[in-house]
């Protein structure tokens, strides 16, 4: 038998294609909630790709690696926004591309420890700067660790634990160093130093 068509115990239709060794190759079915499901199998019958409708009534497409771990997933979140996840060999998400709650595109990349290392959004970017955040617009952090920007149109180029903040903390630049803090200033610069 190379193909079966049947009605399962939940009164749902199921179509299965089998390879020359009688292993499942492609299976089309519905779950108990009448949602569609398709699986594609490798030569041993292990599932390598799924396409289904999830519990939020949204489509989901998943590719699996040779160990049957998720490798790439295309889905929608519960608010109908697209999400692409790319996983490492251990099954941890390392790259995520999505539309966030403001309907803005976001790409997040994690390092080998799972720490967010690079985050690019439509109006701000954190690149290769671990434990850093931007809470404003038009700003960038490139390199280093532990930086915070809460003013607009600011830049931190490196170092550690540097901060640009405060009301009107706009158009500022920190080139490096550690513990540099520009507060409530405009058009200010620090090329380095400590504390």
mmCIF file of C-alpha atoms in Angstrom:
data_model
loop_
_atom_site.group_PDB
_atom_site.id
_atom_site.type_symbol
_atom_site.label_atom_id
_atom_site.label_comp_id
_atom_site.label_asym_id
_atom_site.label_seq_id
_atom_site.Cartn_x
_atom_site.Cartn_y
_atom_site.Cartn_z
ATOM 1 C CA UNK A 1 0.000 0.000 0.000
ATOM 2 C CA UNK A 2 1.496 3.361 -1.075
ATOM 3 C CA UNK A 3 -1.447 5.627 -0.243
ATOM 4 C CA UNK A 4 -4.258 5.493 2.296
ATOM 5 C CA UNK A 5 -7.362 7.636 2.664
ATOM 6 C CA UNK A 6 -9.402 7.167 5.802
ATOM 7 C CA UNK A 7 -11.645 8.784 8.392
ATOM 8 C CA UNK A 8 -10.068 8.717 11.852
ATOM 9 C CA UNK A 9 -11.700 8.256 15.273
ATOM 10 C CA UNK A 10 -12.506 12.005 15.434
ATOM 11 C CA UNK A 11 -14.436 11.761 12.147
ATOM 12 C CA UNK A 12 -11.666 13.711 10.378
ATOM 13 C CA UNK A 13 -10.277 12.784 6.978
ATOM 14 C CA UNK A 14 -6.657 11.674 6.649
ATOM 15 C CA UNK A 15 -4.607 11.087 3.500
ATOM 16 C CA UNK A 16 -1.191 9.415 3.761
ATOM 17 C CA UNK A 17 1.364 8.851 1.001
ATOM 18 C CA UNK A 18 4.005 6.202 1.656
ATOM 19 C CA UNK A 19 7.451 5.637 0.113
ATOM 20 C CA UNK A 20 8.729 2.395 -1.427
ATOM 21 C CA UNK A 21 9.595 1.089 2.065
ATOM 22 C CA UNK A 22 6.049 1.812 3.304
ATOM 23 C CA UNK A 23 7.201 4.690 5.525
ATOM 24 C CA UNK A 24 4.955 7.746 5.738
ATOM 25 C CA UNK A 25 6.153 10.322 3.213
ATOM 26 C CA UNK A 26 3.395 12.961 3.217
ATOM 27 C CA UNK A 27 0.395 13.129 5.523
ATOM 28 C CA UNK A 28 -2.625 15.456 5.201
ATOM 29 C CA UNK A 29 -5.075 15.516 8.094
ATOM 30 C CA UNK A 30 -7.154 17.604 10.492
ATOM 31 C CA UNK A 31 -6.737 17.830 14.249
ATOM 32 C CA UNK A 32 -9.605 17.292 16.708
ATOM 33 C CA UNK A 33 -10.550 20.984 16.316
ATOM 34 C CA UNK A 34 -10.936 20.711 12.515
ATOM 35 C CA UNK A 35 -7.663 22.538 11.794
ATOM 36 C CA UNK A 36 -5.606 21.450 8.788
ATOM 37 C CA UNK A 37 -2.215 19.773 9.200
ATOM 38 C CA UNK A 38 0.389 18.610 6.685
ATOM 39 C CA UNK A 39 3.608 16.749 7.492
ATOM 40 C CA UNK A 40 6.443 15.803 5.145
ATOM 41 C CA UNK A 41 8.749 12.981 6.232
ATOM 42 C CA UNK A 42 12.322 11.872 5.443
ATOM 43 C CA UNK A 43 13.295 8.438 4.099
ATOM 44 C CA UNK A 44 12.949 6.880 7.579
ATOM 45 C CA UNK A 45 9.500 8.365 8.217
ATOM 46 C CA UNK A 46 10.675 11.134 10.598
ATOM 47 C CA UNK A 47 8.822 14.446 10.193
ATOM 48 C CA UNK A 48 11.065 17.132 8.630
ATOM 49 C CA UNK A 49 8.474 19.771 7.714
ATOM 50 C CA UNK A 50 5.026 20.731 9.015
ATOM 51 C CA UNK A 51 2.398 23.170 7.817
ATOM 52 C CA UNK A 52 -0.590 23.628 10.075
ATOM 53 C CA UNK A 53 -3.186 25.949 11.541
ATOM 54 C CA UNK A 54 -2.362 26.649 15.203
ATOM 55 C CA UNK A 55 -4.679 27.136 18.198
ATOM 56 C CA UNK A 56 -4.944 30.882 17.363
ATOM 57 C CA UNK A 57 -6.340 29.926 13.910
ATOM 58 C CA UNK A 58 -3.153 31.152 12.205
ATOM 59 C CA UNK A 59 -0.841 29.387 9.781
ATOM 60 C CA UNK A 60 2.493 27.957 10.904
ATOM 61 C CA UNK A 61 5.278 26.430 8.789
ATOM 62 C CA UNK A 62 8.203 24.602 10.442
ATOM 63 C CA UNK A 63 11.377 23.033 9.000
ATOM 64 C CA UNK A 64 13.266 20.489 11.122
ATOM 65 C CA UNK A 65 16.941 19.470 11.042
ATOM 66 C CA UNK A 66 18.346 15.941 10.772
ATOM 67 C CA UNK A 67 17.779 15.442 14.525
ATOM 68 C CA UNK A 68 14.112 16.514 14.168
ATOM 69 C CA UNK A 69 14.728 19.775 16.076
ATOM 70 C CA UNK A 70 13.009 22.926 14.824
ATOM 71 C CA UNK A 71 15.370 24.782 12.496
ATOM 72 C CA UNK A 72 13.195 27.519 10.963
ATOM 73 C CA UNK A 73 9.646 28.508 11.865
ATOM 74 C CA UNK A 74 7.352 30.903 9.997
ATOM 75 C CA UNK A 75 4.267 31.879 11.952
ATOM 76 C CA UNK A 76 1.993 34.667 13.109
ATOM 77 C CA UNK A 77 1.693 35.817 16.699
ATOM 78 C CA UNK A 78 -1.685 36.022 18.454
ATOM 79 C CA UNK A 79 -2.126 39.559 17.033
ATOM 80 C CA UNK A 80 -1.707 38.394 13.409
ATOM 81 C CA UNK A 81 1.840 39.786 13.085
ATOM 82 C CA UNK A 82 4.410 37.734 11.174
ATOM 83 C CA UNK A 83 7.305 36.025 12.987
ATOM 84 C CA UNK A 84 10.324 34.133 11.594
ATOM 85 C CA UNK A 85 12.479 32.187 14.091
ATOM 86 C CA UNK A 86 15.820 30.585 13.193
ATOM 87 C CA UNK A 87 17.172 28.063 15.707
ATOM 88 C CA UNK A 88 20.647 26.674 16.518
ATOM 89 C CA UNK A 89 21.472 22.957 16.648
ATOM 90 C CA UNK A 90 20.314 22.770 20.288
ATOM 91 C CA UNK A 91 16.872 24.158 19.401
ATOM 92 C CA UNK A 92 17.366 27.661 20.884
ATOM 93 C CA UNK A 93 16.067 30.630 18.891
ATOM 94 C CA UNK A 94 19.061 32.678 17.675
ATOM 95 C CA UNK A 95 17.489 35.000 15.092
ATOM 96 C CA UNK A 96 13.969 36.395 15.216
ATOM 97 C CA UNK A 97 12.389 38.638 12.611
ATOM 98 C CA UNK A 98 8.954 40.013 13.383
ATOM 99 C CA UNK A 99 6.556 42.915 13.371
ATOM 100 C CA UNK A 100 6.404 44.230 16.940
ATOM 101 C CA UNK A 101 3.433 45.668 18.866
ATOM 102 C CA UNK A 102 3.967 49.006 17.076
ATOM 103 C CA UNK A 103 3.810 47.194 13.705
ATOM 104 C CA UNK A 104 7.477 47.998 13.138
ATOM 105 C CA UNK A 105 9.956 45.487 11.738
ATOM 106 C CA UNK A 106 12.465 44.070 14.260
ATOM 107 C CA UNK A 107 15.436 41.735 13.755
ATOM 108 C CA UNK A 108 16.943 40.287 16.961
ATOM 109 C CA UNK A 109 20.155 38.208 16.981
ATOM 110 C CA UNK A 110 21.415 36.329 20.064
ATOM 111 C CA UNK A 111 24.984 35.261 20.896
ATOM 112 C CA UNK A 112 26.082 31.721 21.798
ATOM 113 C CA UNK A 113 24.898 32.224 25.407
ATOM 114 C CA UNK A 114 21.408 33.283 24.304
ATOM 115 C CA UNK A 115 22.006 36.957 25.154
ATOM 116 C CA UNK A 116 20.549 39.524 22.770
ATOM 117 C CA UNK A 117 23.586 40.865 20.865
ATOM 118 C CA UNK A 118 22.072 42.778 17.936
ATOM 119 C CA UNK A 119 18.653 44.358 17.593
ATOM 120 C CA UNK A 120 17.690 46.381 14.550
ATOM 121 C CA UNK A 121 14.386 48.234 14.391
ATOM 122 C CA UNK A 122 13.044 50.745 11.927
ATOM 123 C CA UNK A 123 14.076 53.731 14.047
ATOM 124 C CA UNK A 124 16.885 52.460 16.313
ATOM 125 C CA UNK A 125 19.615 49.794 16.442
ATOM 126 C CA UNK A 126 21.722 47.970 19.019
ATOM 127 C CA UNK A 127 24.588 46.195 17.246
ATOM 128 C CA UNK A 128 27.043 43.855 19.004
ATOM 129 C CA UNK A 129 26.433 45.520 22.366
ATOM 130 C CA UNK A 130 25.363 43.004 24.998
ATOM 131 C CA UNK A 131 22.903 44.038 27.721
ATOM 132 C CA UNK A 132 22.194 47.375 25.999
ATOM 133 C CA UNK A 133 18.869 49.106 25.343
ATOM 134 C CA UNK A 134 17.456 52.091 23.481
ATOM 135 C CA UNK A 135 14.228 53.665 24.747
ATOM 136 C CA UNK A 136 13.939 56.425 22.141
ATOM 137 C CA UNK A 137 14.089 57.046 18.402
ATOM 138 C CA UNK A 138 16.785 57.679 15.798
ATOM 139 C CA UNK A 139 19.578 56.321 18.004
ATOM 140 C CA UNK A 140 22.247 53.644 17.691
ATOM 141 C CA UNK A 141 24.512 51.643 20.021
ATOM 142 C CA UNK A 142 27.440 49.902 18.333
ATOM 143 C CA UNK A 143 29.697 47.680 20.428
ATOM 144 C CA UNK A 144 30.467 47.316 24.096
ATOM 145 C CA UNK A 145 28.145 46.298 26.881
ATOM 146 C CA UNK A 146 25.570 47.664 29.295
ATOM 147 C CA UNK A 147 24.710 50.899 27.483
ATOM 148 C CA UNK A 148 21.404 52.799 27.714
ATOM 149 C CA UNK A 149 20.038 55.559 25.499
ATOM 150 C CA UNK A 150 16.781 57.294 26.385
ATOM 151 C CA UNK A 151 17.230 60.494 24.361
ATOM 152 C CA UNK A 152 16.590 60.866 20.627
ATOM 153 C CA UNK A 153 19.165 60.915 17.811
ATOM 154 C CA UNK A 154 22.058 59.784 20.038
ATOM 155 C CA UNK A 155 24.997 57.410 19.468
ATOM 156 C CA UNK A 156 27.207 55.269 21.700
ATOM 157 C CA UNK A 157 30.117 53.729 19.792
ATOM 158 C CA UNK A 158 31.670 51.404 22.377
ATOM 159 C CA UNK A 159 32.926 50.905 25.896
ATOM 160 C CA UNK A 160 30.854 49.700 28.829
ATOM 161 C CA UNK A 161 27.994 51.000 30.981
ATOM 162 C CA UNK A 162 27.668 54.328 29.196
ATOM 163 C CA UNK A 163 24.388 56.241 29.271
ATOM 164 C CA UNK A 164 22.661 59.102 27.475
ATOM 165 C CA UNK A 165 19.496 60.103 29.307
ATOM 166 C CA UNK A 166 17.159 62.731 30.607
ATOM 167 C CA UNK A 167 14.653 65.208 29.227
ATOM 168 C CA UNK A 168 16.108 66.761 26.110
ATOM 169 C CA UNK A 169 19.024 64.289 26.039
ATOM 170 C CA UNK A 170 19.156 64.541 22.264
ATOM 171 C CA UNK A 171 21.879 64.715 19.578
ATOM 172 C CA UNK A 172 24.656 63.389 21.877
ATOM 173 C CA UNK A 173 27.645 61.107 21.261
ATOM 174 C CA UNK A 174 29.779 58.837 23.454
ATOM 175 C CA UNK A 175 32.792 57.344 21.700
ATOM 176 C CA UNK A 176 33.887 54.821 24.327
ATOM 177 C CA UNK A 177 35.129 54.543 27.862
ATOM 178 C CA UNK A 178 33.244 53.267 30.866
ATOM 179 C CA UNK A 179 30.626 54.843 33.106
ATOM 180 C CA UNK A 180 30.218 57.945 30.936
ATOM 181 C CA UNK A 181 26.838 59.569 31.642
ATOM 182 C CA UNK A 182 25.404 62.428 29.574
ATOM 183 C CA UNK A 183 22.249 63.676 31.327
ATOM 184 C CA UNK A 184 19.698 66.213 30.135
ATOM 185 C CA UNK A 185 22.085 67.749 27.592
ATOM 186 C CA UNK A 186 21.944 68.439 23.861
ATOM 187 C CA UNK A 187 24.754 68.362 21.300
ATOM 188 C CA UNK A 188 27.259 66.989 23.861
ATOM 189 C CA UNK A 189 30.124 64.592 23.192
ATOM 190 C CA UNK A 190 32.506 62.421 25.184
ATOM 191 C CA UNK A 191 35.238 60.577 23.311
ATOM 192 C CA UNK A 192 36.161 58.366 26.274
ATOM 193 C CA UNK A 193 37.268 58.284 29.853
ATOM 194 C CA UNK A 194 36.040 56.536 32.985
ATOM 195 C CA UNK A 195 33.181 57.395 35.361
#
